[in-house]
mmCIF file of C-alpha atoms in Angstrom:
data_model
loop_
_atom_site.group_PDB
_atom_site.id
_atom_site.type_symbol
_atom_site.label_atom_id
_atom_site.label_comp_id
_atom_site.label_asym_id
_atom_site.label_seq_id
_atom_site.Cartn_x
_atom_site.Cartn_y
_atom_site.Cartn_z
ATOM 1 C CA ASP A 1 40.754 -111.289 -51.667
ATOM 2 C CA ALA A 2 44.028 -110.482 -53.439
ATOM 3 C CA GLY A 3 45.278 -114.027 -52.791
ATOM 4 C CA THR A 4 43.200 -115.107 -55.779
ATOM 5 C CA ILE A 5 46.278 -114.180 -57.846
ATOM 6 C CA PHE A 6 47.744 -117.561 -56.899
ATOM 7 C CA SER A 7 44.641 -119.763 -56.909
ATOM 8 C CA ASN A 8 42.830 -118.236 -59.922
ATOM 9 C CA PRO A 9 43.925 -114.872 -61.393
ATOM 10 C CA ALA A 10 40.519 -114.402 -63.028
ATOM 11 C CA GLY A 11 39.163 -113.723 -59.542
ATOM 12 C CA MET A 12 40.858 -110.306 -59.554
ATOM 13 C CA SER A 13 37.956 -109.091 -61.698
ATOM 14 C CA ARG A 14 35.778 -109.148 -58.557
ATOM 15 C CA LEU A 15 38.058 -106.809 -56.589
ATOM 16 C CA ALA A 16 37.369 -103.071 -56.735
ATOM 17 C CA GLY A 17 40.047 -100.397 -56.473
ATOM 18 C CA THR A 18 43.426 -101.308 -55.008
ATOM 19 C CA GLN A 19 43.641 -104.140 -52.520
ATOM 20 C CA ALA A 20 46.502 -105.806 -50.664
ATOM 21 C CA SER A 21 46.875 -108.808 -48.399
ATOM 22 C CA ALA A 22 49.720 -110.372 -46.459
ATOM 23 C CA GLY A 23 49.854 -113.413 -44.266
ATOM 24 C CA GLY A 24 51.661 -116.497 -43.162
ATOM 25 C CA SER A 25 51.025 -120.108 -42.247
ATOM 26 C CA VAL A 26 52.897 -121.941 -39.509
ATOM 27 C CA ILE A 27 53.232 -125.587 -40.540
ATOM 28 C CA VAL A 28 54.289 -128.160 -37.940
ATOM 29 C CA PRO A 29 54.714 -131.605 -39.551
ATOM 30 C CA SER A 30 55.741 -134.725 -37.661
ATOM 31 C CA ALA A 31 57.759 -137.661 -39.040
ATOM 32 C CA LYS A 32 58.841 -140.493 -36.753
ATOM 33 C CA PHE A 33 60.621 -143.708 -37.751
ATOM 34 C CA SER A 34 59.922 -147.057 -36.074
ATOM 35 C CA ASP A 35 62.550 -149.774 -36.544
ATOM 36 C CA THR A 36 60.859 -153.116 -37.221
ATOM 37 C CA GLY A 37 63.958 -155.077 -38.201
ATOM 38 C CA SER A 38 66.352 -152.852 -40.131
ATOM 39 C CA THR A 39 69.812 -154.091 -41.045
ATOM 40 C CA GLY A 40 72.515 -151.727 -39.818
ATOM 41 C CA ALA A 41 75.238 -150.367 -42.077
ATOM 42 C CA LEU A 42 78.417 -152.442 -42.505
ATOM 43 C CA LEU A 43 80.981 -151.897 -39.719
ATOM 44 C CA GLN A 44 78.878 -149.169 -38.084
ATOM 45 C CA THR A 45 76.962 -148.749 -34.839
ATOM 46 C CA ALA A 46 73.267 -149.154 -35.604
ATOM 47 C CA GLY A 47 71.979 -145.905 -34.086
ATOM 48 C CA GLY A 48 68.577 -144.803 -32.848
ATOM 49 C CA ASN A 49 65.226 -144.015 -34.458
ATOM 50 C CA GLY A 50 66.091 -140.444 -35.451
ATOM 51 C CA GLY A 51 63.663 -138.518 -33.286
ATOM 52 C CA ASP A 52 60.959 -136.383 -34.903
ATOM 53 C CA ALA A 53 62.254 -135.286 -38.307
ATOM 54 C CA GLY A 54 59.539 -132.662 -38.668
ATOM 55 C CA GLY A 55 59.747 -129.091 -37.439
ATOM 56 C CA ALA A 56 57.882 -125.799 -37.481
ATOM 57 C CA ALA A 57 58.142 -123.590 -40.576
ATOM 58 C CA LEU A 58 56.644 -120.203 -41.459
ATOM 59 C CA VAL A 59 55.261 -119.928 -45.013
ATOM 60 C CA PRO A 60 54.643 -116.244 -45.891
ATOM 61 C CA ASN A 61 52.695 -114.636 -48.730
ATOM 62 C CA ALA A 62 51.834 -111.152 -50.001
ATOM 63 C CA PHE A 63 49.513 -110.009 -52.802
ATOM 64 C CA MET A 64 48.337 -106.721 -54.326
ATOM 65 C CA THR A 65 45.698 -106.004 -56.982
ATOM 66 C CA MET A 66 44.859 -102.814 -58.903
ATOM 67 C CA GLU A 67 41.741 -101.978 -60.915
ATOM 68 C CA LEU A 68 43.164 -100.385 -64.092
ATOM 69 C CA ASP A 69 39.654 -99.910 -65.486
ATOM 70 C CA PRO A 70 36.306 -101.643 -64.805
ATOM 71 C CA ALA A 71 37.262 -104.546 -67.091
ATOM 72 C CA LEU A 72 41.029 -104.856 -66.506
ATOM 73 C CA HIS A 73 42.924 -105.664 -63.311
ATOM 74 C CA PHE A 74 46.631 -106.066 -62.538
ATOM 75 C CA GLY A 75 48.058 -108.068 -59.677
ATOM 76 C CA LEU A 76 51.383 -109.029 -58.150
ATOM 77 C CA GLY A 77 51.895 -111.949 -55.802
ATOM 78 C CA ILE A 78 54.789 -113.319 -53.758
ATOM 79 C CA SER A 79 54.330 -116.819 -52.361
ATOM 80 C CA VAL A 80 56.054 -120.063 -51.385
ATOM 81 C CA PRO A 81 54.355 -122.795 -53.466
ATOM 82 C CA PHE A 82 56.722 -125.676 -52.654
ATOM 83 C CA GLY A 83 58.895 -126.518 -49.686
ATOM 84 C CA LEU A 84 59.877 -129.270 -47.294
ATOM 85 C CA GLN A 85 62.317 -130.014 -44.518
ATOM 86 C CA THR A 86 63.144 -133.168 -42.612
ATOM 87 C CA ASP A 87 66.002 -133.295 -40.132
ATOM 88 C CA TYR A 88 66.889 -136.505 -38.282
ATOM 89 C CA ASP A 89 69.279 -137.017 -35.400
ATOM 90 C CA PRO A 90 72.752 -137.330 -37.002
ATOM 91 C CA THR A 91 73.417 -140.715 -35.347
ATOM 92 C CA TRP A 92 70.141 -142.434 -36.307
ATOM 93 C CA ILE A 93 70.082 -145.832 -38.031
ATOM 94 C CA GLY A 94 69.069 -144.351 -41.390
ATOM 95 C CA ARG A 95 71.735 -141.634 -41.437
ATOM 96 C CA PHE A 96 73.408 -143.173 -44.501
ATOM 97 C CA GLN A 97 70.172 -142.558 -46.422
ATOM 98 C CA ALA A 98 69.292 -139.114 -45.075
ATOM 99 C CA ILE A 99 69.996 -136.676 -42.282
ATOM 100 C CA LYS A 100 68.764 -133.281 -43.474
ATOM 101 C CA SER A 101 66.607 -132.554 -46.514
ATOM 102 C CA LYS A 102 65.513 -129.003 -47.248
ATOM 103 C CA ILE A 103 63.895 -127.411 -50.303
ATOM 104 C CA GLU A 104 62.676 -123.807 -50.420
ATOM 105 C CA THR A 105 60.972 -121.919 -53.247
ATOM 106 C CA ILE A 106 59.813 -118.345 -53.661
ATOM 107 C CA ASN A 107 57.488 -117.343 -56.490
ATOM 108 C CA LEU A 108 56.955 -113.890 -58.040
ATOM 109 C CA ASN A 109 53.664 -113.806 -59.971
ATOM 110 C CA PRO A 110 52.593 -110.692 -61.983
ATOM 111 C CA SER A 111 49.086 -111.233 -63.395
ATOM 112 C CA LEU A 112 46.278 -109.678 -65.433
ATOM 113 C CA ALA A 113 42.538 -110.319 -65.318
ATOM 114 C CA TYR A 114 39.945 -109.255 -67.878
ATOM 115 C CA ARG A 115 36.174 -109.160 -67.429
ATOM 116 C CA VAL A 116 34.796 -110.398 -70.766
ATOM 117 C CA ASN A 117 31.189 -109.748 -69.758
ATOM 118 C CA ASP A 118 29.002 -109.881 -66.663
ATOM 119 C CA ARG A 119 29.309 -113.668 -66.501
ATOM 120 C CA LEU A 120 32.841 -114.515 -67.673
ATOM 121 C CA SER A 121 36.276 -113.351 -66.509
ATOM 122 C CA ILE A 122 39.688 -114.660 -67.535
ATOM 123 C CA GLY A 123 43.152 -114.189 -66.063
ATOM 124 C CA ALA A 124 46.770 -115.162 -66.630
ATOM 125 C CA GLY A 125 50.162 -114.616 -65.070
ATOM 126 C CA LEU A 126 53.885 -115.193 -65.381
ATOM 127 C CA ASN A 127 55.834 -116.958 -62.645
ATOM 128 C CA TYR A 128 59.483 -116.401 -61.791
ATOM 129 C CA GLN A 129 60.401 -119.030 -59.226
ATOM 130 C CA HIS A 130 63.658 -119.481 -57.328
ATOM 131 C CA ILE A 131 64.559 -122.763 -55.652
ATOM 132 C CA SER A 132 67.302 -123.687 -53.207
ATOM 133 C CA GLY A 133 68.030 -127.050 -51.671
ATOM 134 C CA GLU A 134 70.225 -128.862 -49.182
ATOM 135 C CA LEU A 135 70.666 -132.624 -48.807
ATOM 136 C CA SER A 136 72.926 -134.286 -46.274
ATOM 137 C CA SER A 137 73.597 -137.877 -45.278
ATOM 138 C CA ALA A 138 76.280 -139.864 -43.526
ATOM 139 C CA VAL A 139 79.060 -141.556 -45.532
ATOM 140 C CA ASN A 140 80.295 -145.004 -44.488
ATOM 141 C CA TYR A 141 84.069 -144.699 -44.796
ATOM 142 C CA SER A 142 84.571 -148.019 -42.981
ATOM 143 C CA ALA A 143 82.675 -149.856 -45.721
ATOM 144 C CA ALA A 144 84.562 -147.966 -48.442
ATOM 145 C CA ILE A 145 87.939 -148.980 -46.974
ATOM 146 C CA TYR A 146 86.800 -152.578 -46.470
ATOM 147 C CA GLN A 147 85.630 -152.845 -50.090
ATOM 148 C CA ALA A 148 88.675 -151.042 -51.518
ATOM 149 C CA THR A 149 90.989 -153.541 -49.806
ATOM 150 C CA SER A 150 88.804 -156.580 -50.627
ATOM 151 C CA GLY A 151 88.151 -157.086 -46.924
ATOM 152 C CA GLY A 152 91.809 -156.841 -45.963
ATOM 153 C CA THR A 153 91.429 -153.734 -43.810
ATOM 154 C CA VAL A 154 88.760 -153.517 -41.128
ATOM 155 C CA MET A 155 88.358 -150.081 -39.524
ATOM 156 C CA PRO A 156 84.931 -149.862 -37.865
ATOM 157 C CA ASN A 157 82.951 -146.728 -37.042
ATOM 158 C CA LEU A 158 84.632 -144.403 -39.543
ATOM 159 C CA GLU A 159 82.055 -142.077 -41.023
ATOM 160 C CA GLY A 160 81.544 -138.514 -42.161
ATOM 161 C CA VAL A 161 78.819 -136.392 -43.704
ATOM 162 C CA SER A 162 78.215 -135.391 -47.304
ATOM 163 C CA THR A 163 76.365 -132.106 -47.809
ATOM 164 C CA ILE A 164 74.946 -131.033 -51.152
ATOM 165 C CA LYS A 165 73.694 -127.478 -51.683
ATOM 166 C CA GLY A 166 72.363 -125.880 -54.856
ATOM 167 C CA SER A 167 69.962 -123.360 -56.374
ATOM 168 C CA ASP A 168 68.356 -122.299 -59.650
ATOM 169 C CA ALA A 169 65.489 -120.230 -61.067
ATOM 170 C CA ALA A 170 62.873 -120.955 -63.717
ATOM 171 C CA TRP A 171 59.948 -119.339 -65.530
ATOM 172 C CA GLY A 172 56.398 -120.633 -65.728
ATOM 173 C CA TYR A 173 52.853 -119.440 -66.229
ATOM 174 C CA ASN A 174 49.337 -119.789 -64.881
ATOM 175 C CA PHE A 175 45.872 -118.965 -66.130
ATOM 176 C CA GLY A 176 42.267 -119.307 -65.060
ATOM 177 C CA ALA A 177 38.648 -118.470 -65.764
ATOM 178 C CA LEU A 178 35.676 -117.587 -63.597
ATOM 179 C CA PHE A 179 32.086 -118.074 -64.739
ATOM 180 C CA ASN A 180 29.043 -116.679 -62.933
ATOM 181 C CA VAL A 181 26.361 -119.312 -63.429
ATOM 182 C CA THR A 182 23.833 -117.257 -61.454
ATOM 183 C CA PRO A 183 24.204 -114.212 -59.181
ATOM 184 C CA ASP A 184 24.697 -116.665 -56.293
ATOM 185 C CA THR A 185 26.795 -119.362 -57.994
ATOM 186 C CA ARG A 186 30.160 -119.270 -59.742
ATOM 187 C CA LEU A 187 32.580 -121.853 -61.119
ATOM 188 C CA GLY A 188 36.322 -121.521 -61.603
ATOM 189 C CA VAL A 189 39.065 -123.396 -63.419
ATOM 190 C CA ALA A 190 42.792 -122.757 -63.039
ATOM 191 C CA TYR A 191 46.083 -124.175 -64.301
ATOM 192 C CA ARG A 192 49.692 -123.698 -63.171
ATOM 193 C CA SER A 193 52.560 -124.884 -65.350
ATOM 194 C CA GLN A 194 55.395 -127.231 -64.497
ATOM 195 C CA MET A 195 58.686 -125.664 -63.385
ATOM 196 C CA LYS A 196 61.880 -127.252 -64.726
ATOM 197 C CA TYR A 197 65.129 -126.618 -62.874
ATOM 198 C CA THR A 198 68.766 -127.579 -63.070
ATOM 199 C CA LEU A 199 70.139 -126.810 -59.631
ATOM 200 C CA LYS A 200 73.842 -126.024 -59.568
ATOM 201 C CA GLY A 201 75.856 -126.198 -56.395
ATOM 202 C CA THR A 202 78.507 -128.065 -54.454
ATOM 203 C CA ILE A 203 79.117 -131.324 -52.619
ATOM 204 C CA ASP A 204 81.290 -131.405 -49.518
ATOM 205 C CA PHE A 205 82.607 -134.434 -47.609
ATOM 206 C CA SER A 206 83.672 -134.124 -43.973
ATOM 207 C CA ASP A 207 86.299 -136.136 -42.079
ATOM 208 C CA VAL A 208 87.595 -138.140 -45.055
ATOM 209 C CA PRO A 209 90.211 -140.674 -43.802
ATOM 210 C CA ALA A 210 93.738 -140.482 -45.208
ATOM 211 C CA LEU A 211 93.301 -143.901 -46.844
ATOM 212 C CA LEU A 212 90.490 -142.448 -48.995
ATOM 213 C CA SER A 213 91.760 -138.910 -49.517
ATOM 214 C CA ALA A 214 92.770 -139.615 -53.132
ATOM 215 C CA SER A 215 89.420 -141.136 -54.112
ATOM 216 C CA PRO A 216 87.637 -139.064 -56.789
ATOM 217 C CA LEU A 217 84.333 -140.337 -55.398
ATOM 218 C CA LEU A 218 84.928 -138.397 -52.176
ATOM 219 C CA ALA A 219 86.319 -135.188 -53.657
ATOM 220 C CA ASN A 220 84.594 -131.905 -52.920
ATOM 221 C CA GLY A 221 83.374 -130.157 -56.058
ATOM 222 C CA ASP A 222 80.560 -128.821 -58.215
ATOM 223 C CA VAL A 223 77.363 -130.783 -58.842
ATOM 224 C CA ILE A 224 74.124 -130.420 -60.793
ATOM 225 C CA LEU A 225 70.637 -131.684 -59.957
ATOM 226 C CA PRO A 226 67.879 -131.555 -62.604
ATOM 227 C CA ILE A 227 64.402 -131.571 -61.094
ATOM 228 C CA SER A 228 60.873 -130.736 -62.226
ATOM 229 C CA LEU A 229 58.144 -129.446 -59.934
ATOM 230 C CA PRO A 230 54.641 -130.369 -61.050
ATOM 231 C CA ASP A 231 51.910 -128.623 -62.969
ATOM 232 C CA SER A 232 48.422 -128.507 -61.486
ATOM 233 C CA PHE A 233 44.808 -128.062 -62.553
ATOM 234 C CA SER A 234 41.809 -127.256 -60.379
ATOM 235 C CA VAL A 235 38.046 -126.913 -60.676
ATOM 236 C CA SER A 236 36.197 -125.035 -57.949
ATOM 237 C CA GLY A 237 32.685 -123.927 -57.129
ATOM 238 C CA PHE A 238 31.029 -121.377 -54.836
ATOM 239 C CA HIS A 239 27.356 -120.980 -53.940
ATOM 240 C CA GLN A 240 25.710 -118.446 -51.654
ATOM 241 C CA MET A 241 22.820 -120.343 -50.102
ATOM 242 C CA ASN A 242 21.328 -117.364 -48.273
ATOM 243 C CA SER A 243 22.430 -114.299 -46.332
ATOM 244 C CA GLY A 244 24.054 -116.496 -43.703
ATOM 245 C CA TRP A 245 25.653 -119.448 -45.479
ATOM 246 C CA ASP A 246 28.074 -120.042 -48.368
ATOM 247 C CA VAL A 247 29.309 -123.452 -49.516
ATOM 248 C CA MET A 248 32.412 -124.237 -51.571
ATOM 249 C CA ALA A 249 34.083 -127.251 -53.178
ATOM 250 C CA ASP A 250 37.309 -127.879 -55.045
ATOM 251 C CA ALA A 251 39.052 -130.693 -56.923
ATOM 252 C CA SER A 252 42.737 -130.299 -57.784
ATOM 253 C CA TRP A 253 45.031 -132.515 -59.846
ATOM 254 C CA THR A 254 48.827 -132.313 -59.452
ATOM 255 C CA GLY A 255 51.254 -133.878 -61.927
ATOM 256 C CA TRP A 256 53.760 -135.306 -59.468
ATOM 257 C CA SER A 257 54.738 -138.036 -61.961
ATOM 258 C CA ALA A 258 57.204 -135.443 -63.269
ATOM 259 C CA LEU A 259 59.442 -136.450 -60.341
ATOM 260 C CA LYS A 260 60.878 -139.768 -61.513
ATOM 261 C CA GLU A 261 64.254 -139.782 -59.775
ATOM 262 C CA LEU A 262 66.674 -137.808 -57.654
ATOM 263 C CA LYS A 263 69.824 -137.725 -59.784
ATOM 264 C CA ILE A 264 72.930 -135.804 -58.770
ATOM 265 C CA ASP A 265 75.954 -135.599 -61.079
ATOM 266 C CA ARG A 266 79.298 -133.897 -60.855
ATOM 267 C CA SER A 267 79.996 -131.127 -63.358
ATOM 268 C CA SER A 268 82.268 -133.647 -65.121
ATOM 269 C CA GLY A 269 79.242 -135.883 -65.729
ATOM 270 C CA ALA A 270 80.179 -138.542 -63.162
ATOM 271 C CA ASN A 271 77.176 -139.698 -61.183
ATOM 272 C CA VAL A 272 77.166 -139.058 -57.438
ATOM 273 C CA LEU A 273 73.747 -140.428 -56.555
ATOM 274 C CA THR A 274 70.606 -141.708 -58.260
ATOM 275 C CA VAL A 275 67.524 -142.524 -56.201
ATOM 276 C CA PRO A 276 64.376 -143.716 -58.043
ATOM 277 C CA GLU A 277 61.303 -141.838 -56.817
ATOM 278 C CA ASN A 278 58.598 -142.805 -59.359
ATOM 279 C CA TRP A 279 56.034 -140.438 -57.875
ATOM 280 C CA LYS A 280 52.466 -140.578 -59.154
ATOM 281 C CA ASP A 281 49.905 -137.925 -60.063
ATOM 282 C CA THR A 282 47.501 -137.031 -57.268
ATOM 283 C CA TRP A 283 44.068 -135.601 -56.572
ATOM 284 C CA ARG A 284 42.963 -133.387 -53.727
ATOM 285 C CA VAL A 285 39.252 -132.848 -53.055
ATOM 286 C CA SER A 286 37.831 -130.433 -50.519
ATOM 287 C CA ALA A 287 34.596 -128.878 -49.317
ATOM 288 C CA GLY A 288 33.850 -126.057 -46.932
ATOM 289 C CA ALA A 289 31.340 -123.539 -45.678
ATOM 290 C CA ASN A 290 31.183 -119.939 -44.460
ATOM 291 C CA TYR A 291 28.742 -118.670 -41.871
ATOM 292 C CA HIS A 292 28.158 -114.900 -41.768
ATOM 293 C CA TYR A 293 27.374 -114.181 -38.127
ATOM 294 C CA ASN A 294 27.070 -110.438 -38.704
ATOM 295 C CA GLU A 295 28.746 -107.712 -40.766
ATOM 296 C CA GLN A 296 31.970 -108.030 -38.765
ATOM 297 C CA TRP A 297 32.336 -111.743 -38.065
ATOM 298 C CA LEU A 298 32.461 -114.785 -40.337
ATOM 299 C CA ALA A 299 33.145 -118.419 -39.377
ATOM 300 C CA ARG A 300 34.678 -121.059 -41.652
ATOM 301 C CA VAL A 301 34.940 -124.849 -41.620
ATOM 302 C CA GLY A 302 36.370 -127.279 -44.174
ATOM 303 C CA VAL A 303 37.563 -130.797 -44.907
ATOM 304 C CA ALA A 304 39.932 -132.134 -47.572
ATOM 305 C CA PHE A 305 41.401 -135.441 -48.690
ATOM 306 C CA ASP A 306 44.867 -135.226 -50.225
ATOM 307 C CA GLN A 307 46.521 -138.177 -51.978
ATOM 308 C CA SER A 308 50.224 -138.775 -51.464
ATOM 309 C CA PRO A 309 52.376 -138.897 -54.610
ATOM 310 C CA VAL A 310 54.795 -141.343 -52.969
ATOM 311 C CA PRO A 311 54.220 -145.061 -53.761
ATOM 312 C CA ASN A 312 54.732 -147.320 -50.754
ATOM 313 C CA ALA A 313 57.494 -149.217 -52.563
ATOM 314 C CA TYR A 314 59.477 -145.998 -53.127
ATOM 315 C CA ARG A 315 58.995 -144.181 -49.827
ATOM 316 C CA THR A 316 62.287 -142.748 -48.582
ATOM 317 C CA ALA A 317 63.471 -141.160 -45.367
ATOM 318 C CA ARG A 318 63.825 -137.785 -47.076
ATOM 319 C CA ILE A 319 60.110 -137.414 -47.880
ATOM 320 C CA PRO A 320 58.129 -139.987 -45.834
ATOM 321 C CA ASP A 321 54.763 -138.921 -47.242
ATOM 322 C CA SER A 322 51.322 -140.549 -46.978
ATOM 323 C CA ASP A 323 47.672 -139.781 -47.773
ATOM 324 C CA ARG A 324 46.157 -137.054 -45.614
ATOM 325 C CA THR A 325 42.735 -135.959 -44.427
ATOM 326 C CA TRP A 326 42.600 -132.286 -43.460
ATOM 327 C CA LEU A 327 40.102 -130.747 -41.039
ATOM 328 C CA SER A 328 40.108 -126.989 -40.665
ATOM 329 C CA PHE A 329 38.205 -124.188 -39.025
ATOM 330 C CA GLY A 330 38.705 -120.468 -38.754
ATOM 331 C CA GLY A 331 37.120 -117.114 -39.231
ATOM 332 C CA GLN A 332 37.325 -113.531 -40.357
ATOM 333 C CA TYR A 333 37.007 -110.263 -38.464
ATOM 334 C CA LYS A 334 36.336 -106.926 -40.183
ATOM 335 C CA PRO A 335 37.344 -104.042 -37.908
ATOM 336 C CA SER A 336 36.490 -101.550 -40.682
ATOM 337 C CA LYS A 337 35.308 -101.395 -44.283
ATOM 338 C CA ALA A 338 38.934 -101.187 -45.455
ATOM 339 C CA GLY A 339 40.476 -103.990 -43.422
ATOM 340 C CA ARG A 340 39.938 -107.543 -42.267
ATOM 341 C CA LEU A 341 41.793 -110.246 -40.395
ATOM 342 C CA ASP A 342 41.621 -113.927 -41.384
ATOM 343 C CA PHE A 343 42.684 -116.772 -39.111
ATOM 344 C CA ALA A 344 42.470 -120.545 -39.382
ATOM 345 C CA TYR A 345 43.694 -123.833 -37.958
#
């Protein structure tokens, strides 16, 4: 369908006339912390385990393709390729590392596909991607006062919250190719470029005590956050076994090693925070099948293994990721020749 704009723009060459699709995925992650011997922050109440930091999120998409002539197709896609949110109870034991972490992207992707011959099609697109982010954590004012006075002033349980917000936009590209090995078998390759951002925004500190009000470290102001989101490459295959069954497979590489650290500086150049991330490149492999029950109904099933980019030694509360195995099933209903409804879990 028209969603091929995102996965492999060369696939538009298989779509006749003008086609459009729109949809959304509801994602409900879960992230729970278990304390197995943490050391509480200096001069602060320890706090709880933070509850479930995950939460439901709707990820929408919309695509449209147009057949300009039998060999040339144009497409436009709007999607959300990257995003995350974790939100812990504000009094949890790890609040000085993270409370809320939120990143949202939206991607605009105009594309062209060209049918070279009956066996080979190619496609490419531009990507304009906007990103916004919010990071909050507690600030231990009691420890700051204690250290500033060389231990001479002890004022327990003084804390506030620092909130960092920022946004930026960047350009990228993607391209792909589709090769018909036989009338029943085709192979695809696709690449999406890295996106390099420099988020600009603000940092705000709440409830700063009078003893620290003159500290430049706790002043509200402008900040910048350079960050790169990864490039990716995929190889996929499709085979129609018979009139009832199709099988598919995919292997995708993602260059998460581009994310080496989370570094936030003031506009003056003074560093606010640097957290080493040292993420690693990952692979995702998947396989699936379609069963055509009749002209109106189709059933789908699939499985995937997805590596985590987060090394165990560098896992943080903001993105507590791990390897995943995905199981999915769904289907498609065609109420008419012009429309269809896809659903999956």
